[in-house]
Coordinates of C-alpha atoms in Angstrom, one line a residue:
Chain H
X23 CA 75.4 84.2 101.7
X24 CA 74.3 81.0 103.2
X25 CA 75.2 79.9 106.6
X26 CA 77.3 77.4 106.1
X27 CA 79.7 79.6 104.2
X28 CA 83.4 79.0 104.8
X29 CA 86.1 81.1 103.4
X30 CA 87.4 78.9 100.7
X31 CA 91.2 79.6 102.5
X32 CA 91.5 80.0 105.4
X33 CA 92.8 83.1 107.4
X34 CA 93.5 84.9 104.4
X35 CA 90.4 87.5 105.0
X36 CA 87.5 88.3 107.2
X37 CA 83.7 88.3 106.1
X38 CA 80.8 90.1 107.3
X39 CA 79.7 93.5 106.3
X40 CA 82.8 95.2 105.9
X41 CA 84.9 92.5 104.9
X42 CA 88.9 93.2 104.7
X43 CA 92.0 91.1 103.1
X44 CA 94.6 89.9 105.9
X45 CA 98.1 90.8 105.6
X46 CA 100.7 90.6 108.0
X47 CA 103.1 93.4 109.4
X48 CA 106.9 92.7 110.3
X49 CA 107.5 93.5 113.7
X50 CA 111.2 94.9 112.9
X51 CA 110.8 96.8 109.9
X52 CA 107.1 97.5 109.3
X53 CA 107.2 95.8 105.8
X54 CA 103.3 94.8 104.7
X55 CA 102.7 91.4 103.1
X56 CA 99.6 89.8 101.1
X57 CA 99.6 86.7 101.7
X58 CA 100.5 86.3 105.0
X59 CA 104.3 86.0 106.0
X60 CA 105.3 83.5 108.3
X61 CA 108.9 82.7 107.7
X62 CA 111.4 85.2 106.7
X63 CA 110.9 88.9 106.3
X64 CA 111.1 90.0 102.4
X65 CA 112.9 93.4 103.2
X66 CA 117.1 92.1 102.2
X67 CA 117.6 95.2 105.0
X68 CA 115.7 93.6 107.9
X69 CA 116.0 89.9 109.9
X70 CA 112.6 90.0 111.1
X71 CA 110.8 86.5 111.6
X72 CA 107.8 87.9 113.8
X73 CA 105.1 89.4 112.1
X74 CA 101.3 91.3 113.5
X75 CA 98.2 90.6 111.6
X76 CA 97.1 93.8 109.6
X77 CA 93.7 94.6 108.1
X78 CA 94.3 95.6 104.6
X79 CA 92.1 99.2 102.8
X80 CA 89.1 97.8 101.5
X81 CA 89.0 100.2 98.6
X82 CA 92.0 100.2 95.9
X83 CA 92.3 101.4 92.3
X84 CA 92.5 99.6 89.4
X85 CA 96.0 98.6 88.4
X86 CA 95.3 96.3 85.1
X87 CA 92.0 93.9 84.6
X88 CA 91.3 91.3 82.0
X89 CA 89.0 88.1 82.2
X90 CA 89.2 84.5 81.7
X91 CA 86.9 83.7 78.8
X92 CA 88.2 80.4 78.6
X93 CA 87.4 77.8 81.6
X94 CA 90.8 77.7 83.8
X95 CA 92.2 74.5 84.1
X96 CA 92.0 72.3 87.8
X97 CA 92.2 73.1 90.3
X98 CA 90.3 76.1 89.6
X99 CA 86.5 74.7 89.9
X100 CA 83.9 76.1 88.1
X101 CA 81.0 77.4 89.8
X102 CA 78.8 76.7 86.9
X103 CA 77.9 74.7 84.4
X104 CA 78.1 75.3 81.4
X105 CA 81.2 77.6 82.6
X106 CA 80.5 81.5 82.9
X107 CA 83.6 83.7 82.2
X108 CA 84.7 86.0 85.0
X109 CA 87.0 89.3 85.3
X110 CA 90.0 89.3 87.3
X111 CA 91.7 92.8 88.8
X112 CA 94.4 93.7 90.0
X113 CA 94.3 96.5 92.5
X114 CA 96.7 98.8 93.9
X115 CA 96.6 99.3 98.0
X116 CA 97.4 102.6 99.9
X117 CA 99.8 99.8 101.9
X118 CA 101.5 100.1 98.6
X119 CA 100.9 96.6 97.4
X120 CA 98.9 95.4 94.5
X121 CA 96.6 92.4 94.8
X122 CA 94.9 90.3 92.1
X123 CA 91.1 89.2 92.6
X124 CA 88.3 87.9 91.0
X125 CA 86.0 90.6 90.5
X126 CA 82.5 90.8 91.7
X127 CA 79.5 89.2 90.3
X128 CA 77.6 90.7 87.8
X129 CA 80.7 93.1 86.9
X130 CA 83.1 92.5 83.7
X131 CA 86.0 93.8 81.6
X132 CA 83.3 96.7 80.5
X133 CA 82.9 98.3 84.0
X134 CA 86.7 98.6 84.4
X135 CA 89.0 100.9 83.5
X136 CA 93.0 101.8 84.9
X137 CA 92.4 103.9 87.9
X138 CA 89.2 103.2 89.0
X139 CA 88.1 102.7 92.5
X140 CA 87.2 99.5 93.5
X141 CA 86.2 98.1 96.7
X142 CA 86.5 94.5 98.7
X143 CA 83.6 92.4 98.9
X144 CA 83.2 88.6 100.1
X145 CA 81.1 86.3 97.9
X146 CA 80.6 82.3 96.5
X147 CA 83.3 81.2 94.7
X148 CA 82.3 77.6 94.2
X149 CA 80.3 75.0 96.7
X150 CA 81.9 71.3 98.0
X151 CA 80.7 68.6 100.4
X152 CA 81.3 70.7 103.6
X153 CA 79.0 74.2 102.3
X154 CA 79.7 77.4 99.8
X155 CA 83.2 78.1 99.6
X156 CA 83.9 82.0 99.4
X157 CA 86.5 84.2 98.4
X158 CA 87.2 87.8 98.3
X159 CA 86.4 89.8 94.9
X160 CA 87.0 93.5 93.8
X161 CA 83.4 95.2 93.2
X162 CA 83.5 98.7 91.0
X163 CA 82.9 101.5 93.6
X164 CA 81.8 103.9 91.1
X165 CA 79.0 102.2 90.0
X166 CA 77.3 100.3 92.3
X167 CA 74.0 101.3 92.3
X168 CA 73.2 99.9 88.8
X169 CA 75.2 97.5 89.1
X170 CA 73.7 95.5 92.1
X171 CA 69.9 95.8 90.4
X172 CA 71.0 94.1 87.1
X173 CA 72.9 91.5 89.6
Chain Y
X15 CA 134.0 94.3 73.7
X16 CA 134.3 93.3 77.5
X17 CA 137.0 91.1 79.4
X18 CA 134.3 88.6 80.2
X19 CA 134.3 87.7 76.6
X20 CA 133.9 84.2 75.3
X21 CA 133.1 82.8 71.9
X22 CA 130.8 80.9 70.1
X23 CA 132.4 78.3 68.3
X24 CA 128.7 76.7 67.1
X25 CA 125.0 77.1 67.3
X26 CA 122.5 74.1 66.5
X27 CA 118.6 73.5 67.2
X28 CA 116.1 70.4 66.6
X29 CA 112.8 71.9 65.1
X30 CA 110.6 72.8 67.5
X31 CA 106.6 71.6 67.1
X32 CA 104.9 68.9 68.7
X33 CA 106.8 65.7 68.2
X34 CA 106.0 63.6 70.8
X35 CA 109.6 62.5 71.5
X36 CA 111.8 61.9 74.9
X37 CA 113.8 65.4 75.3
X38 CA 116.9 64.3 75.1
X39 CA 116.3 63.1 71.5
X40 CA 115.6 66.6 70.6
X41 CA 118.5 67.5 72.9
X42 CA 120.8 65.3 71.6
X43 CA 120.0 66.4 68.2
X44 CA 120.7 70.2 68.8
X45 CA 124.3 69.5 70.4
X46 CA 125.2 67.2 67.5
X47 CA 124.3 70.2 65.2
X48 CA 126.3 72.6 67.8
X49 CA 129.0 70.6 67.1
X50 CA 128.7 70.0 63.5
X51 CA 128.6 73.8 63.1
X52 CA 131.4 74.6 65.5
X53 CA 134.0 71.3 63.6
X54 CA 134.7 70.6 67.2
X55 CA 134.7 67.1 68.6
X56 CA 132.2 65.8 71.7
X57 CA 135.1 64.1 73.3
X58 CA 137.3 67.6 72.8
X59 CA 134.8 69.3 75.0
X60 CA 135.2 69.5 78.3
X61 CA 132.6 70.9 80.0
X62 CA 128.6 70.3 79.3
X63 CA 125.6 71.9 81.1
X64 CA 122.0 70.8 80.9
X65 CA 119.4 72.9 81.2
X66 CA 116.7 71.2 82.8
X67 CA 112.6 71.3 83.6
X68 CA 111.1 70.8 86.9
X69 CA 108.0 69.3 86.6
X70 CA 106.5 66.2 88.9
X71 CA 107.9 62.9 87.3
X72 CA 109.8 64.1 84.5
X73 CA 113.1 63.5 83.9
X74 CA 114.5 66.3 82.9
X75 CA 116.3 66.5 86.5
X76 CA 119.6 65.8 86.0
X77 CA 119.9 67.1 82.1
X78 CA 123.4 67.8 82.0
X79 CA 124.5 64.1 82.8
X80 CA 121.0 62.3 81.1
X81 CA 122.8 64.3 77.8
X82 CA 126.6 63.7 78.4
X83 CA 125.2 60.1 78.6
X84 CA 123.3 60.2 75.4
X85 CA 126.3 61.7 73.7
X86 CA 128.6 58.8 75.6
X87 CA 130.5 59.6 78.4
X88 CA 133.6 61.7 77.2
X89 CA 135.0 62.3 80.9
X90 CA 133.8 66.1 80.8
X91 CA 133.1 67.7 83.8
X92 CA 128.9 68.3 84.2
X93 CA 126.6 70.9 85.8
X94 CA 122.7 70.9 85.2
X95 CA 120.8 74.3 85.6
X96 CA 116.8 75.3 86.0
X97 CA 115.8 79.0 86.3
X98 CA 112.7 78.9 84.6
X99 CA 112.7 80.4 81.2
X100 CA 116.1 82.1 81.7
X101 CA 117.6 78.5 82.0
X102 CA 119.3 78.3 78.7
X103 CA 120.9 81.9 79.3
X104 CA 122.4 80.4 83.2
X105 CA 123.7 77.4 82.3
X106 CA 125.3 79.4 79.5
X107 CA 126.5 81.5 82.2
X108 CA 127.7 78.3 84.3
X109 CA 129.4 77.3 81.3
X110 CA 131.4 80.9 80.6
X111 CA 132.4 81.3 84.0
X112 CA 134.4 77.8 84.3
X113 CA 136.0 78.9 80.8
X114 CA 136.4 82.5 82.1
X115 CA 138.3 80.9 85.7
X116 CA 140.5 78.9 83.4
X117 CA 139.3 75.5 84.2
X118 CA 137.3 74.7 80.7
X119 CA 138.1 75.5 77.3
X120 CA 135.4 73.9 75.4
X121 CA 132.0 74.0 76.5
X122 CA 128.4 72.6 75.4
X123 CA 125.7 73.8 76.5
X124 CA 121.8 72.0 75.9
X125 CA 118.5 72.2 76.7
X126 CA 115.4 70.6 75.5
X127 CA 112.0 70.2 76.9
X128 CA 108.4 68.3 75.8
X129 CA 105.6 70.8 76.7
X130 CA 102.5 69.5 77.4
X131 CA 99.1 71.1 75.3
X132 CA 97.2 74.1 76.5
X133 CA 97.3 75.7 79.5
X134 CA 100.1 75.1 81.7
X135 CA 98.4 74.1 84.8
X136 CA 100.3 73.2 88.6
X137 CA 100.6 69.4 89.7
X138 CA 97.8 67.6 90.8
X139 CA 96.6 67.1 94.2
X140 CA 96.0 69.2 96.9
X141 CA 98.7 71.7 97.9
X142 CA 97.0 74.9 99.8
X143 CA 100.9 76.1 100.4
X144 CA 101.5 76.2 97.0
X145 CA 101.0 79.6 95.6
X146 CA 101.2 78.1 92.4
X147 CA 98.1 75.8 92.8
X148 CA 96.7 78.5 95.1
X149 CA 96.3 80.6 92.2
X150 CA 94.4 78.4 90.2
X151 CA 91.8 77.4 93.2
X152 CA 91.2 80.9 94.2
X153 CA 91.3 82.8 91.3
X154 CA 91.6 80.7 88.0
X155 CA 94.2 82.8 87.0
X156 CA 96.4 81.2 84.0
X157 CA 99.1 82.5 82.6
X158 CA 97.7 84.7 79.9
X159 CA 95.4 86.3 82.4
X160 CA 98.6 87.4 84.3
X161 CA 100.1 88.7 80.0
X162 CA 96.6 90.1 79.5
X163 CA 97.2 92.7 82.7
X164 CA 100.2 93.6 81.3
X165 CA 98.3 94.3 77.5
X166 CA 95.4 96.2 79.4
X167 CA 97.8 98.4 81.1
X168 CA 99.6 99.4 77.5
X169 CA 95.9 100.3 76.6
X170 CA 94.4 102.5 79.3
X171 CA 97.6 104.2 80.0
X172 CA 99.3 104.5 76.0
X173 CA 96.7 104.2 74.0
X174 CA 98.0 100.8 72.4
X175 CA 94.7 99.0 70.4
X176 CA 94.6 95.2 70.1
X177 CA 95.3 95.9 66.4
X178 CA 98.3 97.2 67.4
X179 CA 99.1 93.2 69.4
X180 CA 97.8 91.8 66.0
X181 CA 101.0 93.6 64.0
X182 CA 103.3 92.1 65.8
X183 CA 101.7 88.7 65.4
X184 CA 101.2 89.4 62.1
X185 CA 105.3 90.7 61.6
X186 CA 106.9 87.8 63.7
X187 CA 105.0 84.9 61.6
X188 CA 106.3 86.7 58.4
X189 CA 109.9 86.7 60.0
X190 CA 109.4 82.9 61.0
X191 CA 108.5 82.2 57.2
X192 CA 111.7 81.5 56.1
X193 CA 113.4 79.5 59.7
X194 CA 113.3 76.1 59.0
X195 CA 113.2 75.6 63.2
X196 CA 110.2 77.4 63.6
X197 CA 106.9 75.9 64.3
X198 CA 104.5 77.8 62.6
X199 CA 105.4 78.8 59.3
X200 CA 102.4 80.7 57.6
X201 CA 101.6 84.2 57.2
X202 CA 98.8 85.8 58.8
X203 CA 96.8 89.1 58.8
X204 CA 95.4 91.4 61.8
X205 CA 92.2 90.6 60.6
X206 CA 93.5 86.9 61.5
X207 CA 94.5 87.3 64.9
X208 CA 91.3 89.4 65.6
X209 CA 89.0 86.8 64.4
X210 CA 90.6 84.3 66.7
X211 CA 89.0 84.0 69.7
X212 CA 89.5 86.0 73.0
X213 CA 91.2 84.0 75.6
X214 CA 91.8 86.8 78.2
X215 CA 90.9 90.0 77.4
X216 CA 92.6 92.3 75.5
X217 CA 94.4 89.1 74.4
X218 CA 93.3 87.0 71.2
X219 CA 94.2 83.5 71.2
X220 CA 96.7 84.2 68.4
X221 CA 98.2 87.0 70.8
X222 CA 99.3 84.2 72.7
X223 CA 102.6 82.0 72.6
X224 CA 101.7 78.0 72.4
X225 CA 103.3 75.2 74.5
X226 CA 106.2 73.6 71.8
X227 CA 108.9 70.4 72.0
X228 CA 112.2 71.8 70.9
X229 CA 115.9 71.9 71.4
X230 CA 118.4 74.4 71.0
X231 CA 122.5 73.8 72.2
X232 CA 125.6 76.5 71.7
X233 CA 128.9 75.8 71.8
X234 CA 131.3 78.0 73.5
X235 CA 135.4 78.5 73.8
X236 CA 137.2 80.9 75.7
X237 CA 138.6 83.5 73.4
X238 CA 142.3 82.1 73.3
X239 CA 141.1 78.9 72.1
X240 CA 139.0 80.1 69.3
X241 CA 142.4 82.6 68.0
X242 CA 144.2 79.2 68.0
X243 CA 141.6 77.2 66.4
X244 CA 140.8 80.1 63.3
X245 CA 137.5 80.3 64.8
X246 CA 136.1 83.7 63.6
X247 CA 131.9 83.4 65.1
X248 CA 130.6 86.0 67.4
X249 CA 131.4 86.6 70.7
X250 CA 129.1 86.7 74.0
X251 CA 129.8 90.1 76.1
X252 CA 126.8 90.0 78.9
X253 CA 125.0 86.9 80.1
X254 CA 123.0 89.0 82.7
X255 CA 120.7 87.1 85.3
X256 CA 120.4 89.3 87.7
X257 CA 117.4 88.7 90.6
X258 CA 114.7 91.5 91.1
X259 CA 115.1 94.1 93.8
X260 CA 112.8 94.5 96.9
X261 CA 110.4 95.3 97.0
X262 CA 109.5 93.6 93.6
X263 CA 106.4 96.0 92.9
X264 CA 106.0 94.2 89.2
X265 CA 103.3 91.7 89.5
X266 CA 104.7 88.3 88.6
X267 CA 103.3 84.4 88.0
X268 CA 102.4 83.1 90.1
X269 CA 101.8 85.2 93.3
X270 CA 99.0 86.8 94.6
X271 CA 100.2 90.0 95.0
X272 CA 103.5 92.4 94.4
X273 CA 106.1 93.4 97.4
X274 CA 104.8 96.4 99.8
X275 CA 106.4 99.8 99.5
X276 CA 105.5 100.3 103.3
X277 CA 109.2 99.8 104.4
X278 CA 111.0 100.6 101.0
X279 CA 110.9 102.8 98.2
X280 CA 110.4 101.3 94.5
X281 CA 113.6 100.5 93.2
X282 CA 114.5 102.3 90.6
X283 CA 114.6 100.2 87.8
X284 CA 112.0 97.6 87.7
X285 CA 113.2 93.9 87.2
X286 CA 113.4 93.6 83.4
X287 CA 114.9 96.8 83.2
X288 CA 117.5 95.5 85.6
X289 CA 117.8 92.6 83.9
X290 CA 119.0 94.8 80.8
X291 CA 121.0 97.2 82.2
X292 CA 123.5 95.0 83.6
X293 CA 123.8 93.2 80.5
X294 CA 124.4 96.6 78.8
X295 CA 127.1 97.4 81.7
X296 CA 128.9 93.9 81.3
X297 CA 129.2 94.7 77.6
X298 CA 130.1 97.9 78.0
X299 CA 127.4 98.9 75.6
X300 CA 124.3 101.0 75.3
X301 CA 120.7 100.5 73.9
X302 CA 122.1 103.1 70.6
X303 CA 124.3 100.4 70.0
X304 CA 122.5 97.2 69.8
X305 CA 120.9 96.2 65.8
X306 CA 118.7 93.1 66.6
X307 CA 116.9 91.9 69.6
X308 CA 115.3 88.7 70.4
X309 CA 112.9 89.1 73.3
X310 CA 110.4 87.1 74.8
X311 CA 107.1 87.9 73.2
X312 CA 104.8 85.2 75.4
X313 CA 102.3 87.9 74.0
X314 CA 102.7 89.5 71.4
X315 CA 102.1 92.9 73.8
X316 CA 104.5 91.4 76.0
X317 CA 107.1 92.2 72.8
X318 CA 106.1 96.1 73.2
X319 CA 107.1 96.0 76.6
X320 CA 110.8 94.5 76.1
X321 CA 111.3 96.8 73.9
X322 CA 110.9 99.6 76.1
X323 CA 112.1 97.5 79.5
X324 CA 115.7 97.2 76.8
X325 CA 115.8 100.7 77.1
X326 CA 115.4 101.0 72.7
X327 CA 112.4 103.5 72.9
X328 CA 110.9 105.9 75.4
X329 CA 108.0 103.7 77.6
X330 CA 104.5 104.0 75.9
X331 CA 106.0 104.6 72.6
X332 CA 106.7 100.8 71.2
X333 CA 103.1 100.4 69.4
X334 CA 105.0 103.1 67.3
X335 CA 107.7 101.2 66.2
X336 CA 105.5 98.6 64.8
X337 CA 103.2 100.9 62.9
X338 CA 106.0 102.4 61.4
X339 CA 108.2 98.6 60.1
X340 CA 110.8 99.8 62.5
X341 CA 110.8 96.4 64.1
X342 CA 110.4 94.6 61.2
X343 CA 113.7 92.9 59.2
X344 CA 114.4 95.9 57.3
X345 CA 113.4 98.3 59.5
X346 CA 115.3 100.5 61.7
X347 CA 115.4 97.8 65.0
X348 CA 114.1 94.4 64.0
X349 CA 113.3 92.6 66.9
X350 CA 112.5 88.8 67.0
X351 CA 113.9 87.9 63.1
X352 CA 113.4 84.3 64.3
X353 CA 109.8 84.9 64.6
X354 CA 110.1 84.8 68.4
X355 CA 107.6 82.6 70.5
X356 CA 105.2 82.9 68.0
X357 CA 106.4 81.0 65.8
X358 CA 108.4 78.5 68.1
X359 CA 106.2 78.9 71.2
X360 CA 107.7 77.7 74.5
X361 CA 110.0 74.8 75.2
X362 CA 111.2 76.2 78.9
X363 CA 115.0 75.3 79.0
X364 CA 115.8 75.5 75.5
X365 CA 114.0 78.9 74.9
X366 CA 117.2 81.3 75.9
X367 CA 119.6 79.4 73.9
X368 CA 117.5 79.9 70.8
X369 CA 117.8 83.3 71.0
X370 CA 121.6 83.2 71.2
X371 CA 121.5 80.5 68.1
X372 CA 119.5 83.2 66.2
X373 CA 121.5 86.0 67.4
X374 CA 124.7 83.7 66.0
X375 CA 123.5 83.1 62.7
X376 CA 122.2 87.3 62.5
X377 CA 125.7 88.0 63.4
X378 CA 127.3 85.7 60.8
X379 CA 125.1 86.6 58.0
X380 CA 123.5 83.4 57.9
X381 CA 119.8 84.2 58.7
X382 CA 118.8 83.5 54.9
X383 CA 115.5 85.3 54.2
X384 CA 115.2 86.5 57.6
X385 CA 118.9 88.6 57.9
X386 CA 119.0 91.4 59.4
X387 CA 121.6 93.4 57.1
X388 CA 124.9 94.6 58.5
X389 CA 124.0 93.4 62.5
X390 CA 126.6 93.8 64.6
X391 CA 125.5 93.7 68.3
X392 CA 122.2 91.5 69.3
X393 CA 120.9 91.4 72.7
X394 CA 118.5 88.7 73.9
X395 CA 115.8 89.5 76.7
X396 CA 113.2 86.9 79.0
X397 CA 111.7 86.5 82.0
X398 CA 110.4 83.2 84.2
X399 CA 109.1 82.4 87.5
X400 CA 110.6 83.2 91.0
X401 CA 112.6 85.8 90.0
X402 CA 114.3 84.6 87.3
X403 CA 115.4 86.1 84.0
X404 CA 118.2 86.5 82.0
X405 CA 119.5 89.0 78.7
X406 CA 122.6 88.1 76.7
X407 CA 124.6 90.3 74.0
X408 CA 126.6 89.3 71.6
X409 CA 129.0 90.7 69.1
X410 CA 130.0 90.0 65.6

């Protein structure tokens, strides 16, 4: 990661080595949300309108995967050209949420399965007049090691 | 049979396909057919609801009134209704509830939309509050990416194959065959949709619903006036649009992420189960009973799932049915006789009122070369955005 790396939204997770997704906590009730809630508390039982930040568990399993083999349309920018497909996951928290992610470099539909561990990572996601944007991925825990040499 | 009952005195559709029309030509066509079909006069109706699309500079705002202006004003009383893809099924709903206070008798009910090609993408510009554009910039996820999670699931956890996708693609285009509404009318193989290319893994191309223009419009009566008018079509028993409850843990276009079980339970019925069950209680009815189901098959895996979310077969256990024909016409269950979305693909507001057109001309024994023999109870099922989703059932 290059220095002038900027989360490519803002708020939404931190970055350096143990990198975590940023949720936020009602104050009244205790109800977890990804992205953050500002406004009105989901929970139809509870009229909370403060909420804590929470540091969501970096490691999740697999709830479904697939992978977008054809280029999304804007505003999605590529981060290459021509366009590389990429695998998307979504991954159930112990918070009892599932979140949806791009997953990490290197890593496709064929490293996957329902179930598996995965863990949060922060990496490039595409590069614009002010640095490298980046955005938070889901990496295969299980195997890394090989993994990270063929990447 | 239910006390909400109401009747429905016609059906009528324009073709769907890529026309390249104004909606309310293809809107205006339907209700004239509705009409037509139903021998009721526009200026003895008295109550017409639009369904209408919300999409940046299109006017498909005010649909109700942009129709009852098409048709020429008649005096009728107007509502316009958008809930997604189940806004046919609400402003059908809008439309039985006035006749069911006792302040309409006659009611038409249109929608129509132009779809534009490939993906559906959000408005342009920069809108970092819009979880809609949010989930294109951050994750490129499209719409079949958010089906596709729903296919892989059905494989890791039932042992579904993408052969098994391929047969439904393969039995809805044969259905669609003989509608002279649907878009695609040819016959394809497994071997067919396999070849195409992958869009979204496990997903094919042809596992996918297209983007259509099309038009569907019902007319509806309360029961009394259909006795005195010798009108003998089927009856609706359930327009169910019920919301999801919290915490939503299904994931859903276009968020991020599902609701947190931290200060809730799961419900216990997720939201298109919900969505069936209280059609099933309005009617008064139970899965044994229903003969023909239209459901929203925006994949053709997406089909499995309704089947089971209708409550028809154990979960994990649709694949099954189509190995076996038993969704096929002539099977045991047909589901989608019209040849569903894959062979009209979507036109947003008009989509739910197809399904009740179909399930009309099932009913009456008018499906020619797609009937499904002796049907007497058809329930519809779909799902949109921000919570919304409907299922109807009708009677003969």
């Amino acid at each position: 990661m290059t220095e002038t790396a900027i989360p490519a939204v803002e708020g939404w997770f931190t970055t350096g080595p143990e990198p975590a997704l940023v949720g936020t906590k009602c104050t009244a009730c205790g109800n977890i949300s990804f992205p953050r809630e500002t406004t009105f508390c989901k929970n139809p039982a509870c009229p909370g309108e403060t909420f804590d930040d929470v540091e969501l568990s970096r490691r999740g399993t697999v709830w479904s995967y697939t992978d977008a083999q054809y280029q999304p349309p804007e505003p999605f920018i590529p981060a290459t050209d021509p366009y590389v497909p990429f695998a998307l996951a979504a991954v159930e928290l112990p918070e009892g949420l599932v979140v949806i992610g791009q997953v990490a470099d290197g890593y496709g539909v064929d490293d996957l399965t329902v179930g598996a561990e995965v863990e949060l990572v922060v990496e490039p996601l595409y590069t614009d007049d002010e640095g490298v944007r980046t955005i938070w991925r889901w990496k295969p825990a299980g195997s890394a090691s090989t993994k990270e040499q063929q990447a | 049979m239910s006390k909400h009952d109401v009747a429905v005195a016609g059906v009528g559709m324009h073709a769907w396909g890529k026309w390249g029309r104004p909606f309310v030509e293809y809107g205006v066509a339907a209700a004239r057919d509705a009409l037509k079909d139903s021998g009721i006069d526009w200026n003895d109706v008295d109550f017409i609801v639009g369904g209408e699309t919300v999409r940046n500079g299109y006017g498909g705002y005010v649909a109700g009134a942009t129709f009852a202006s098409a048709l020429g004003w008649n005096g009728a009383r107007v509502a316009t209704s958008y809930a997604a893809c189940a806004t046919g099924a609400q402003a059908l709903d809008t439309a039985r509830t006035r006749i069911l206070a006792g302040l309409s008798e006659v009611a038409l009910v249109v929608g129509a939309d132009t779809t534009p090609k490939g993906f559906l993408k959000p408005n342009a510009g920069e809108r970092w509050d819009d979880p809609d554009w949010l989930r294109f910039r951050l994750m490129g996820m499209t719409n079949p990416a958010y089906f596709a999670l729903n296919a892989r699931r059905r494989i890791d956890l039932y042992g579904a194959t993408q052969e098994d996708f391929a047969a439904v693609k393969v039995k809805n285009a044969k259905h669609g065959l003989s509608n002279p509404n649907a878009r695609y009318r040819k016959e394809f193989s497994v071997a067919d949709v396999m070849a195409s290319p992958v869009v979204a893994d496990p997903l094919h191309l042809m596992d996918i619903c297209a983007t259509s223009d099309g038009g569907a419009a019902v007319v509806l009566t309360s029961v009394e006036y259909a006795q005195r008018h010798g009108l003998t079509g089927p009856r609706i028993n359930a327009i169910s649009t019920v919301t999801p409850t919290f915490p939503q843990t299904q994931l859903d276009m276009p968020y991020f992420s599902s609701e947190s079980t931290a200060a809730a339970p799961a419900p216990q019925y997720t939201h298109k189960e919900a969505l069936a069950r209280a059609a099933y209680e309005e009617a008064g009815i139970s899965p044994e009973d229903v003969d023909v189901a239209e459901v929203y098959d925006l994949s053709t895996a997406l089909e499995l799932d309704w089947i089971e979310d209708l409550g028809l077969v154990e979960r994990g256990t649709a694949e099954q049915l189509v190995r076996t024909g038993d969704t096929s016409v002539g099977g045991r269950l047909p589901v989608n006789p019209s040849g569903g979305l894959a062979c009209f693909g979507e036109a947003v507001p008009a989509q739910a009122l197809a399904q009740v057109c179909e399930l009309t001309w099932q009913l009456r024994g008018q499906a020619e070369g797609r009937q499904v023999e002796g049907a007497r109870v058809g329930i519809t099922a779909n799902q949109g955005l921000f919570g919304h989703g409907s299922s109807v059932i009708l009677s003969a």
